[in-house]
XYZ file of C-alpha atoms in Angstrom:
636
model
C 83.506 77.435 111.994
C 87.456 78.376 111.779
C 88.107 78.254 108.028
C 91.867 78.251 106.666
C 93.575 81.473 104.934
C 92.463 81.420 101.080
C 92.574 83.799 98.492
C 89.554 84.255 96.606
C 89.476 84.793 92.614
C 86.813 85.900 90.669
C 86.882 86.034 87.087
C 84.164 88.409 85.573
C 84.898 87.609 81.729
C 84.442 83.773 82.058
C 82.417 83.707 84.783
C 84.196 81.777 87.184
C 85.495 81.440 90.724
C 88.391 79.551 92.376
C 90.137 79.442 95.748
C 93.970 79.454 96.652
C 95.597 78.865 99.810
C 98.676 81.127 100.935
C 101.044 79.127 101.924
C 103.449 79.911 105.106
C 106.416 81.195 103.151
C 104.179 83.590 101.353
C 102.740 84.884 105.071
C 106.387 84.854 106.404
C 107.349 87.250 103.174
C 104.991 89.439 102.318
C 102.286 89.090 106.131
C 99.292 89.799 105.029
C 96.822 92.766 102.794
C 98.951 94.805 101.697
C 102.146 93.194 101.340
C 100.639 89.760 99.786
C 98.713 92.258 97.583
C 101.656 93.672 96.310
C 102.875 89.962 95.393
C 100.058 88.981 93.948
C 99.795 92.447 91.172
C 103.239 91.602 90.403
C 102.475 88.122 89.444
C 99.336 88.466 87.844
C 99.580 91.683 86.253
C 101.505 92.055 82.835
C 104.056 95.177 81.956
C 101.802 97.812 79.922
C 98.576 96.975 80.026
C 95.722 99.296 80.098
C 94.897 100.158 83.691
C 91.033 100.096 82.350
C 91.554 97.050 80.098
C 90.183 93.693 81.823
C 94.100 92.727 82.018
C 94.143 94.447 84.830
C 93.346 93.263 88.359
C 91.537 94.563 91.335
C 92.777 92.625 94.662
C 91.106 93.409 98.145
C 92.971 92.406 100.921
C 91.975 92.405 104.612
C 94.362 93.374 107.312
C 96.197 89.832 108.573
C 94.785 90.728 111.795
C 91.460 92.401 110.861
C 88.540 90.527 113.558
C 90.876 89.478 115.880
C 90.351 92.503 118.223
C 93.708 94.243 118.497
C 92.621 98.067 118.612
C 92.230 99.767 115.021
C 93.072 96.683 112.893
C 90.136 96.484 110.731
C 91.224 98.145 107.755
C 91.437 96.818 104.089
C 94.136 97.399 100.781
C 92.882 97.802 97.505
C 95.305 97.424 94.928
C 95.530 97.626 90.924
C 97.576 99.529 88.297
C 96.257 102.894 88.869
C 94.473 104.701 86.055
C 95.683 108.119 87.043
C 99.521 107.222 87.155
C 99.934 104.164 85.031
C 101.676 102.846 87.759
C 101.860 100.660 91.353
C 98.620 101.975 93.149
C 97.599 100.742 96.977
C 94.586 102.461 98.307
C 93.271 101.402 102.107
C 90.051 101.676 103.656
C 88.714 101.417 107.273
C 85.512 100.732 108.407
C 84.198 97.249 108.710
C 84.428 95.493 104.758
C 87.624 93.711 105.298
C 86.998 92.444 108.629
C 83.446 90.289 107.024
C 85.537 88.860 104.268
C 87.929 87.733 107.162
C 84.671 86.280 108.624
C 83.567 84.538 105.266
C 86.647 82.552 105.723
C 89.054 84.868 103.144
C 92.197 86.773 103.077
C 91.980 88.278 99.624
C 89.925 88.688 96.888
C 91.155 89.021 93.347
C 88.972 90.331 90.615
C 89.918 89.155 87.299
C 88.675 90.124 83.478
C 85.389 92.570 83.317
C 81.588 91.493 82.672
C 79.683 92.616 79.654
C 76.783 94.010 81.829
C 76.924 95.498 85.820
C 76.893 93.055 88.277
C 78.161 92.541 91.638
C 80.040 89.620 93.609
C 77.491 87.893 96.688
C 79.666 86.396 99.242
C 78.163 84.440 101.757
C 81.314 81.834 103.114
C 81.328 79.411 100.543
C 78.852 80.416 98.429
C 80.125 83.219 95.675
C 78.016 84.315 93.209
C 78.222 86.915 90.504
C 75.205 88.155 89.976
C 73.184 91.563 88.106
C 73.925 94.770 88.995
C 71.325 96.036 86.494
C 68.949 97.971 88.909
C 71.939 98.875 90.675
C 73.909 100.763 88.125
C 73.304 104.532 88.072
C 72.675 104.658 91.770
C 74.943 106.391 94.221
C 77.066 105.222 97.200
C 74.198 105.534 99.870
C 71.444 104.167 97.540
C 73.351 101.187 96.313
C 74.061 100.030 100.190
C 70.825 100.690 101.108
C 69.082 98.591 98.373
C 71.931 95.664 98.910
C 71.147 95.586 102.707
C 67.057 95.378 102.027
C 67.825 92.319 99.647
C 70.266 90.397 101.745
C 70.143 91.625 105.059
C 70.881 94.773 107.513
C 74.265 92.515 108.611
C 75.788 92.455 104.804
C 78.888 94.482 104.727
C 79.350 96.431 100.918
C 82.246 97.871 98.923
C 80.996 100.134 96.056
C 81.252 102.745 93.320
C 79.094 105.311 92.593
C 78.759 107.561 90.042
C 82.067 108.741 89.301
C 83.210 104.919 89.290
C 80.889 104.205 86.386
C 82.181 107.176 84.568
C 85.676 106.233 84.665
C 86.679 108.989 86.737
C 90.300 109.074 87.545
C 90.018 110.064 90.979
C 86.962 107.631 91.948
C 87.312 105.511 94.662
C 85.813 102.130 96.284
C 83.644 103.132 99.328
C 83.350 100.668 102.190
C 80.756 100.675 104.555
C 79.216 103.740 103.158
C 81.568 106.369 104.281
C 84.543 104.775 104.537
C 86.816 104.975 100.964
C 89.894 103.370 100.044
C 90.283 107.007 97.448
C 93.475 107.609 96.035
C 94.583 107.017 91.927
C 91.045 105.705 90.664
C 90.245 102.310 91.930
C 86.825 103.156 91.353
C 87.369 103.679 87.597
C 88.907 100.305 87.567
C 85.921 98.677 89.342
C 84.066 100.664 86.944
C 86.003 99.319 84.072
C 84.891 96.121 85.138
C 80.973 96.984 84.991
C 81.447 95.558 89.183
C 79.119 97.696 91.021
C 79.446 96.294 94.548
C 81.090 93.788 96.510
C 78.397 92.224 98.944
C 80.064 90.094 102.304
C 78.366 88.271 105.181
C 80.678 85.772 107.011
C 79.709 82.760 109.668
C 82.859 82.171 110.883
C 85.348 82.453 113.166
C 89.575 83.607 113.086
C 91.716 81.634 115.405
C 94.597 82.454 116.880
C 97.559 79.990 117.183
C 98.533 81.895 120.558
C 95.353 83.723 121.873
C 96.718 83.771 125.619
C 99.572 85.531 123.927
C 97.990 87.762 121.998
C 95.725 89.389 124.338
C 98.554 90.275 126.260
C 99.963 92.323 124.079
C 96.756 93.806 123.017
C 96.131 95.190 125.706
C 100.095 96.503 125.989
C 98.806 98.423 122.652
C 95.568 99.406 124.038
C 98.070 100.794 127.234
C 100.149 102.271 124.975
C 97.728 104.212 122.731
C 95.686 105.250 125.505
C 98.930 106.885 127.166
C 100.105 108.609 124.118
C 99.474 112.381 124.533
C 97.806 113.227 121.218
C 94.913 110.233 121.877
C 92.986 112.796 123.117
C 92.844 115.357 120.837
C 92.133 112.456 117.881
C 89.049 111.037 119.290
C 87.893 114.893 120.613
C 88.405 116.576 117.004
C 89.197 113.833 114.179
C 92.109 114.517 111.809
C 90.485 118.384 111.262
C 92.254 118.500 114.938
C 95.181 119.315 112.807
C 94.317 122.419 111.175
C 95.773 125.093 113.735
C 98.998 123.604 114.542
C 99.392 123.027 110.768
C 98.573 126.843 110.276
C 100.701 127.487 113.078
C 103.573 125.696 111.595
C 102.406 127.608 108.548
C 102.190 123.592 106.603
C 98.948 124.152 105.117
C 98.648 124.630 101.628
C 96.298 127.014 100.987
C 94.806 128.707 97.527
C 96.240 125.656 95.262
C 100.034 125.636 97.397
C 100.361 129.810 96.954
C 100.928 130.057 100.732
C 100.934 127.274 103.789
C 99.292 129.480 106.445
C 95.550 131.855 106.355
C 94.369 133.746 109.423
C 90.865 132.276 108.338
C 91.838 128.662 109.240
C 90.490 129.294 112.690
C 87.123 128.933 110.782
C 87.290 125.705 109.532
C 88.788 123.903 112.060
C 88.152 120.586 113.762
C 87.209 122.384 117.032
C 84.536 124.361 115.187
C 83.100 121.122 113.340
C 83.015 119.776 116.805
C 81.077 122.650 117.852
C 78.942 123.162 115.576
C 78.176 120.448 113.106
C 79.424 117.570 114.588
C 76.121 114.463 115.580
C 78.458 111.388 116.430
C 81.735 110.277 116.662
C 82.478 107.281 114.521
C 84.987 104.322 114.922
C 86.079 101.376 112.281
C 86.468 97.886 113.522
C 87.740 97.271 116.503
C 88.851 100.968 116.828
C 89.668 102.586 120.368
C 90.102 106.358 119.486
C 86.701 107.211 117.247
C 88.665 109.624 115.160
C 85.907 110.017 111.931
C 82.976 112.454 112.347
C 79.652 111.952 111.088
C 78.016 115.866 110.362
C 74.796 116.905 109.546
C 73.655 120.536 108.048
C 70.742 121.791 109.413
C 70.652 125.025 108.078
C 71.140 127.367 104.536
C 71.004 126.255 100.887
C 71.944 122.998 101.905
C 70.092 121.752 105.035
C 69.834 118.395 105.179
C 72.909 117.364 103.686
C 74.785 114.795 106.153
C 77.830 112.392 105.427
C 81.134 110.732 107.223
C 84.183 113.663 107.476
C 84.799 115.848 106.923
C 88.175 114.663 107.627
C 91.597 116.977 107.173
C 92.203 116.440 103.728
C 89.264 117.355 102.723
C 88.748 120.829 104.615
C 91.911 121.908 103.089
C 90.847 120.629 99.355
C 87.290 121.472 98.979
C 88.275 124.534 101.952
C 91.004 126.884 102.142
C 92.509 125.336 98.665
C 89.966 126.954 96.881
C 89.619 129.894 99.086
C 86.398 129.022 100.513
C 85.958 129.182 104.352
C 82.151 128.503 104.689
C 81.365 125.508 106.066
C 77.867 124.758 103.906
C 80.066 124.174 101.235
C 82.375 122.403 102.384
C 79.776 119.766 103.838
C 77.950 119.707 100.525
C 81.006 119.229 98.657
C 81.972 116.416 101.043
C 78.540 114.843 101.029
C 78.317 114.646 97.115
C 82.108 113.133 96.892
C 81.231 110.215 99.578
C 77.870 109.691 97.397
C 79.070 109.976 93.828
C 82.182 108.201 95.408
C 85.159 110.421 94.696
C 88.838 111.371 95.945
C 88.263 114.454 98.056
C 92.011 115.279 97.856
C 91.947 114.819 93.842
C 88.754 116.911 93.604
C 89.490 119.696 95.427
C 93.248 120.056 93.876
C 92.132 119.474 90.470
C 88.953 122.565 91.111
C 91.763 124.583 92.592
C 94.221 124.352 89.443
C 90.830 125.447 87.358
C 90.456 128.264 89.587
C 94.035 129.137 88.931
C 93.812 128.573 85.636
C 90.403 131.306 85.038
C 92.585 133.714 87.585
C 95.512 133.800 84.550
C 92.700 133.968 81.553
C 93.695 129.888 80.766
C 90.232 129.090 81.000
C 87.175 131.370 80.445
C 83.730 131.508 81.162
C 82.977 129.630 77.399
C 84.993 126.751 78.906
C 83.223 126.714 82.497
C 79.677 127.221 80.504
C 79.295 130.246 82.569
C 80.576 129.453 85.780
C 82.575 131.952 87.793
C 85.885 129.753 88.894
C 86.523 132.433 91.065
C 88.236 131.949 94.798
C 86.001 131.547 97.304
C 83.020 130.987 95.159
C 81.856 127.558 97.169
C 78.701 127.088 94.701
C 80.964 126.947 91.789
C 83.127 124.323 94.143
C 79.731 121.981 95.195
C 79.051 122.108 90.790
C 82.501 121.511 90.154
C 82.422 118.146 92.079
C 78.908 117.567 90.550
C 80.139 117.953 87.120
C 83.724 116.370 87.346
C 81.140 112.965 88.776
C 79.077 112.900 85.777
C 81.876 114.114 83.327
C 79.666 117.233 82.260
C 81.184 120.493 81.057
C 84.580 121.650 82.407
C 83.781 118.559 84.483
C 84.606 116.238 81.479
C 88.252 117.307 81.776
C 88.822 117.762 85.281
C 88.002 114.214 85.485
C 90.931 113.225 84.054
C 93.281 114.748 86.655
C 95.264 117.446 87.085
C 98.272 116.697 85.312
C 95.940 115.432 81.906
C 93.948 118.583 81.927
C 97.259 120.711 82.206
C 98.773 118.855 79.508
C 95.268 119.773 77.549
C 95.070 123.169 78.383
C 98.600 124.192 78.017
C 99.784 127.784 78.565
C 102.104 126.731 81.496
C 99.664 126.221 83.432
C 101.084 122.613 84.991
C 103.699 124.806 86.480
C 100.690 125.089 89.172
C 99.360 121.419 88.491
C 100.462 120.434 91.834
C 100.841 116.801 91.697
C 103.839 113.751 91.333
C 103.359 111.026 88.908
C 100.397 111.809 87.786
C 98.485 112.014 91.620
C 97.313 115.301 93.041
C 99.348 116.001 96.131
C 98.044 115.696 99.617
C 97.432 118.815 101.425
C 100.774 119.179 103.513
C 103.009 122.569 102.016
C 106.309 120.543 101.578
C 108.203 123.478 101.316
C 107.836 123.828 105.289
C 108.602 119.776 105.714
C 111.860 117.905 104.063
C 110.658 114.594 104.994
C 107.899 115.030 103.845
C 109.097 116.374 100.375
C 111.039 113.463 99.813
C 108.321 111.014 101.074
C 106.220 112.518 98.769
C 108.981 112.314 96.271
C 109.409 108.551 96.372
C 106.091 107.497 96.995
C 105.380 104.768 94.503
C 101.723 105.959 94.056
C 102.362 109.408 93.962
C 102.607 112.620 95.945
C 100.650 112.133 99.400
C 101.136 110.853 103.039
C 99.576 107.505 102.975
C 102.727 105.762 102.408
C 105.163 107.600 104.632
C 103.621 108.989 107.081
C 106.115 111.371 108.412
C 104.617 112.984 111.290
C 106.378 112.724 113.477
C 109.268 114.997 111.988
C 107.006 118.184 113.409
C 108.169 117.064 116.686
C 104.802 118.320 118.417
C 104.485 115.529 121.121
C 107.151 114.225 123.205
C 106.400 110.761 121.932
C 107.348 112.017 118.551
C 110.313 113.638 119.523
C 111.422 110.427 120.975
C 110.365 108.362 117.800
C 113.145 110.588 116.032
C 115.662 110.514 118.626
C 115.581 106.457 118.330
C 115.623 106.842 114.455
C 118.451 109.208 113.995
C 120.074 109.392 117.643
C 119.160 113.104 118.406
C 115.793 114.788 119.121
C 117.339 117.460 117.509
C 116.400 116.264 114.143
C 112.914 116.547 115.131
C 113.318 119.847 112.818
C 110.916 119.418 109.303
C 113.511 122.845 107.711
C 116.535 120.162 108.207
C 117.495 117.928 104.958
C 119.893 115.912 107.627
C 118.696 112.120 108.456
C 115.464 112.938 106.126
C 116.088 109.755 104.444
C 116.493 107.834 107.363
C 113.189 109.246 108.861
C 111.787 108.245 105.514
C 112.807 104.686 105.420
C 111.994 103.946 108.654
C 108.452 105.091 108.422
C 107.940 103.673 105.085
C 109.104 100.044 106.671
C 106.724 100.860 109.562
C 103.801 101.847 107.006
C 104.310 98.721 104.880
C 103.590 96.536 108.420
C 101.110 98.368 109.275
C 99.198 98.151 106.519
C 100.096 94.385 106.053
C 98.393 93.664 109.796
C 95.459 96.106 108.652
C 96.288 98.533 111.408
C 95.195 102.582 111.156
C 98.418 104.489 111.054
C 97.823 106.909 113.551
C 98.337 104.240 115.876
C 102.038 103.378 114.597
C 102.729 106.368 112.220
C 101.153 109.392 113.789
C 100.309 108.146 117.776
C 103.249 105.180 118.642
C 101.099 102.476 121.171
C 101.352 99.747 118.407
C 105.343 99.716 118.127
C 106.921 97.211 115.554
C 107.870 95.159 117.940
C 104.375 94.652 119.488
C 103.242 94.256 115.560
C 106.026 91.819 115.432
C 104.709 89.398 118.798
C 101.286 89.719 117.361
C 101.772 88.313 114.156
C 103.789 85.637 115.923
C 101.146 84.918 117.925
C 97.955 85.242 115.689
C 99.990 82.848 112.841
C 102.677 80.681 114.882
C 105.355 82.280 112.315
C 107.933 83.537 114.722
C 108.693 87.167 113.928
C 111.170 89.665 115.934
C 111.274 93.266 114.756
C 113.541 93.300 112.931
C 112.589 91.191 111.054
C 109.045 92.368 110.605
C 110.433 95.528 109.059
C 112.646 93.716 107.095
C 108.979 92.193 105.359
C 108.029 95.831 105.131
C 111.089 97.055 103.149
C 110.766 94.189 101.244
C 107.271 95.262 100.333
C 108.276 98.788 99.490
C 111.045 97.000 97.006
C 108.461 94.911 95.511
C 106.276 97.876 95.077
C 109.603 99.903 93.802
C 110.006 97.292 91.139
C 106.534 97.262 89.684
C 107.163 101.092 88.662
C 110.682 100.260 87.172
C 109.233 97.589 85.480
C 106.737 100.054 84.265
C 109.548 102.176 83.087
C 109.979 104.689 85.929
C 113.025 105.870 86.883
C 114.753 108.639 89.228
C 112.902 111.285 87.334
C 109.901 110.346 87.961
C 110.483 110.690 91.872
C 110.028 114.906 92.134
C 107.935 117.537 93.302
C 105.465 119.794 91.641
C 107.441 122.615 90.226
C 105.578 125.243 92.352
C 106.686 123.689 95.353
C 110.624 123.561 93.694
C 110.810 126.758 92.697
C 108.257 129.063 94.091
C 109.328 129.622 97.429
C 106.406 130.277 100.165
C 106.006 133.941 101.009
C 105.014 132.897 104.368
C 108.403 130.650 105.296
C 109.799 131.395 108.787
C 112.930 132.867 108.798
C 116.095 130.502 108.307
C 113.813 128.081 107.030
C 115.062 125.727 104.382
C 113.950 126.515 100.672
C 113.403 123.390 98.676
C 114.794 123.426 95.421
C 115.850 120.044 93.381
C 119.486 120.360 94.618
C 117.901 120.175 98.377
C 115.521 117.505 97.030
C 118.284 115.686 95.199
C 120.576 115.753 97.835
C 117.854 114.159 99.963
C 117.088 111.436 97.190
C 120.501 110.304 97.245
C 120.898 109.480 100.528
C 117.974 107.718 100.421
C 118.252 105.648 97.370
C 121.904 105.377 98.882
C 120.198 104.011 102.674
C 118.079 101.792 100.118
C 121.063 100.334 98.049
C 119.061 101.259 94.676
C 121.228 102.884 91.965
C 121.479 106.729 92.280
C 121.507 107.718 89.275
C 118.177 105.327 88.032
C 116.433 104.787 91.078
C 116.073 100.812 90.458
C 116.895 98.655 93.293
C 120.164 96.636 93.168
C 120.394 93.116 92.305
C 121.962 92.220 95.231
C 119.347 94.536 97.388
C 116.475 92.451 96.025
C 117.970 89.049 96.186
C 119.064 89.638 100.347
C 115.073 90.275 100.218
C 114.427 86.924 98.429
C 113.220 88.757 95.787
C 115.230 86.897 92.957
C 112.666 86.234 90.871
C 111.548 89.870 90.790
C 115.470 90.696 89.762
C 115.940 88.239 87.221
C 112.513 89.602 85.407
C 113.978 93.279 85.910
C 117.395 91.698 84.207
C 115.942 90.752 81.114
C 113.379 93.552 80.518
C 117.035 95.677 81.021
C 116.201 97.345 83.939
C 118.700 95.969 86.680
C 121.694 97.162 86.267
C 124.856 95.008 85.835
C 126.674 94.271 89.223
């Protein structure tokens, strides 16, 4: 059964379910997940409404090529208004969620409204069905899978909340196929909002391709490609906690909430001794060819038994050497309880590392940690902190709001060492050591992490990267991360890349971090799997036009250049580890960096809001003339 490409809407307050079809000009725009995703929020989702109100919608969108078998494209986009920033959020997932829904015959799925009681969405191909959620709700991540899989089979495929979703956590995510979480800015809180507990999927059918003979050929081109490209390897041997010596070396990890970017006692926690030591299986998402996530058991200590997906790189440098701890027990535990309670690792960890801060300086004291000794290092206090923030108990209550909420609460300077942009806890990179980076970070529409410029390759540490930059700026030379030169041409071109891949539902490491899936093979794919004929250039011309789109939903929001930044630490605390000659980054480096790149962009310099004629060479005219009369294009 080959079924046509529909977008699915649910509405929870009335009750009722429709289909849509996306038409060819809407595929040729905006491809696929992502992109369409970012259409759709802008159309359905009105100018200052409560991220947590029912106004607000939660739209799952499978990679355009997810379950056609083109390696790593089985990941999905979740996107809303985001609950910690008030602003554009896109969250993506691996695993094998998006890649069923594909299978039940659908694209997208848009949640609508919120139910009075918990329930959860049955999708079976044509049959959708809302139904109770009752002996659901209250149950974590693991529990909830496990008792949807023993009522409608072993083959269902589940999105979910746990815990922290139900709370309203600001940092809860959805969790896909147990382990797998699209994390960042609280999508779980909205799903929470919306009393949806789960997201059930079995599909029947098939995805055909309009050009199969085609498309395999330049599968297996990618497949080649990836394959050759010298940091494979090391991905599939060590995961992403591969990365935690050369970081060190390059003295790029942030370490002890951003004090320092380097710790002799990163040798500890590394992806080699994971590997060693804890690692049972190596785990791939749909489709994948490089099996970069872990799956780790504890068999020993306080906290035997404790087993979970990860830990991945973010997360030994949030719940790790962010908060000074450098035993792995905790760190597992810590991971464990986030996947189950279904939580942000990156959020957690920064926001625990702030408190720390915070009961180093006398801002909090024992009487607000009921007794808890916030002290570096102390992983037990970490594992309860992640317990707490979960169930919004204690100190936990606040920490759940995010960083930059609980520094505004506290006071006493103390988000001078709140280390996040827009309102999102920063990624674990020390951007003081990496200027594209910095200003990726800077203008990243969701806030202050890697996920939507991946900039990588600036390091230079494979030849393939130095070569990426070479063809980007003309000289391998700029494959520097101290120079503020051609940073905003790095930027754009990896934020174009990004967009695509996310669109097509490929991982990034195979376009962003290792280059086998160029833009020009993403380019004859899409031709091939759709009959839309694509080059690439103009493929990344549908990815810029998907940042702009994304741009525009923040200026419509009322952001402007001041809200693209970096944590003051990071702007005017320079890192007592630097190498010498290093670049400093202060806001005249960072400024000087966001002009050219607004400038590359053709968005005003001094607002940050795209150009009129920027959005209409996009086709974006309807998005200008809505920015025009809310005041917020500025006259030609």
């Amino acid at each position: 059964m080959t079924k046509a490409k529909v977008i699915l809407h649910v509405d929870l307050s009335e009750g009722r379910t429709w289909t849509e079809p996306i038409s060819k000009e809407l595929e040729a725009a905006f491809l696929g997940s992502r992109g369409i995703n970012a259409k759709l929020l802008w159309d359905l989702v009105k100018p200052g409404i409560d991220p947590l109100g029912p106004e607000n919608v939660l739209i799952f969108g499978a990679g355009k090529l997810s379950g056609t078998g083109a390696p790593s494209s089985g990941r999905t986009t979740i996107t809303c208004k985001s609950p910690a920033t008030g602003l554009y959020l896109k969250a993506n997932s691996g695993g094998h969620w998006g890649t069923e829904l594909r299978y039940a015959g659908y694209d997208h799925l848009v949640v609508h409204g919120a139910a009075a009681r918990p329930v959860y969405i049955y999708i079976e191909d044509d049959r959708v069905e809302v139904r109770s959620a009752a002996h659901l709700w209250g149950k974590d991540v693991r529990e909830t899978t496990r008792i949807l899989r023993e009522e409608l089979g072993e083959e269902i495929e589940v999105a979910c909340i746990g815990q922290a979703g139900e709370n309203l956590v600001k940092m809860a995510g959805v969790m896909c196929s147990i382990y797998n979480t699209a994390a960042r800015g609280g999508g779980g809180a909205v799903m929470g909002s919306k009393k949806l507990k789960a997201i059930a999927v079995k599909g029947s059918g098939e995805i055909a391709l309009k050009d199969p003979v085609t498309y395999w050929k330049v599968v297996q081109e990618c497949v080649k490609g990836l394959l050759a490209d010298s940091g494979s390897s090391g991905l599939h041997a060590y995961g992403t906690s591969g990365s935690v010596l050369p970081l060190n070396e390059l003295r790029g990890f942030a370490v002890d909430n951003w004090r320092r970017g380097s710790h002799p006692n990163l040798e500890k926690i590394s992806g080699q001794i994971l590997a060693e030591r804890y690692l049972k299986r190596k785990v791939g998402c749909n489709s994948c060819i490089l099996g970069c996530h872990r799956y780790t058991e504890l068999d020993h200590g306080k906290y035997a038994g404790c087993y979970s997906g990860g830990p991945e790189l973010e997360t030994l440098g949030s719940l790790g050497c962010g908060c000074g701890v450098y035993e792995w027990e905790y760190i597992l535990k810590g991971n464990e309880l986030c996947n189950l309670y279904g939580m942000d690792t990156i959020s957690v960890g920064n926001v625990i590392a702030w408190a720390m801060e915070c009961y180093e300086r006398g801002v909090l004291t024992k009487k607000d940690t009921g007794g808890l000794e916030l002290t570096w290092g102390n992983g037990e206090a970490v594992v309860e902190m992640v317990r707490q923030i979960a169930f919004r108990e204690g100190l936990g209550n606040l920490l759940a709001e995010g960083v930059r909420r609980a520094a505004q609460q506290v006071g006493q300077d103390s988000w001078k060492w709140a280390i996040e942009v827009k309102g999102l806890e920063q990624s674990r990179v020390d951007t003081r050591k990496a200027m594209a980076y910095a200003l990726a970070f800077a203008v990243n529409p969701r806030g202050a992490d890697h996920l939507h410029t991946e900039t990588f390759a600036e390091f230079g540490l494979s030849p393939e990267a130095r070569a990426i930059i070479k063809d980007i700026t003309g000289d391998e030379k700029y494959a520097n991360p101290y120079l503020t030169e051609k940073r905003a041409e790095i930027v754009r071109r990896h934020e174009d890349c990004y967009a695509v891949t996310d669109s097509l539902g490929f991982c990034a490491f195979t376009t962003t971090a290792l280059f086998g899936v160029t833009p020009d093979r993403m380019a004859r794919l899409f031709a091939a799997a759709t009959g839309l004929e694509m080059s690439e250039d103009e493929i990344m011309k549908a990815g810029r036009r998907i940042v702009n789109i994304e741009k525009a939903f923040n200026v419509r929001e009322g952001a402007t250049r001041q809200d693209d930044t970096a944590p003051w630490r990071l702007l005017n605390e320079p890192a007592p580890d630097l190498p010498e000659g290093a670049t400093v980054l202060s806001q005249e480096k960072l400024d000087e960096m966001l002009d050219a790149y607004y400038t590359l962009h053709n968005w005003d310099p001094k607002t940050s809001w795209p150009k009129r004629e920027t959005l209409v060479e996009l086709g974006l005219d309807g998005v200008a003339r809505e920015l025009e009369a809310m005041g917020r294009l500025l006259p030609e």
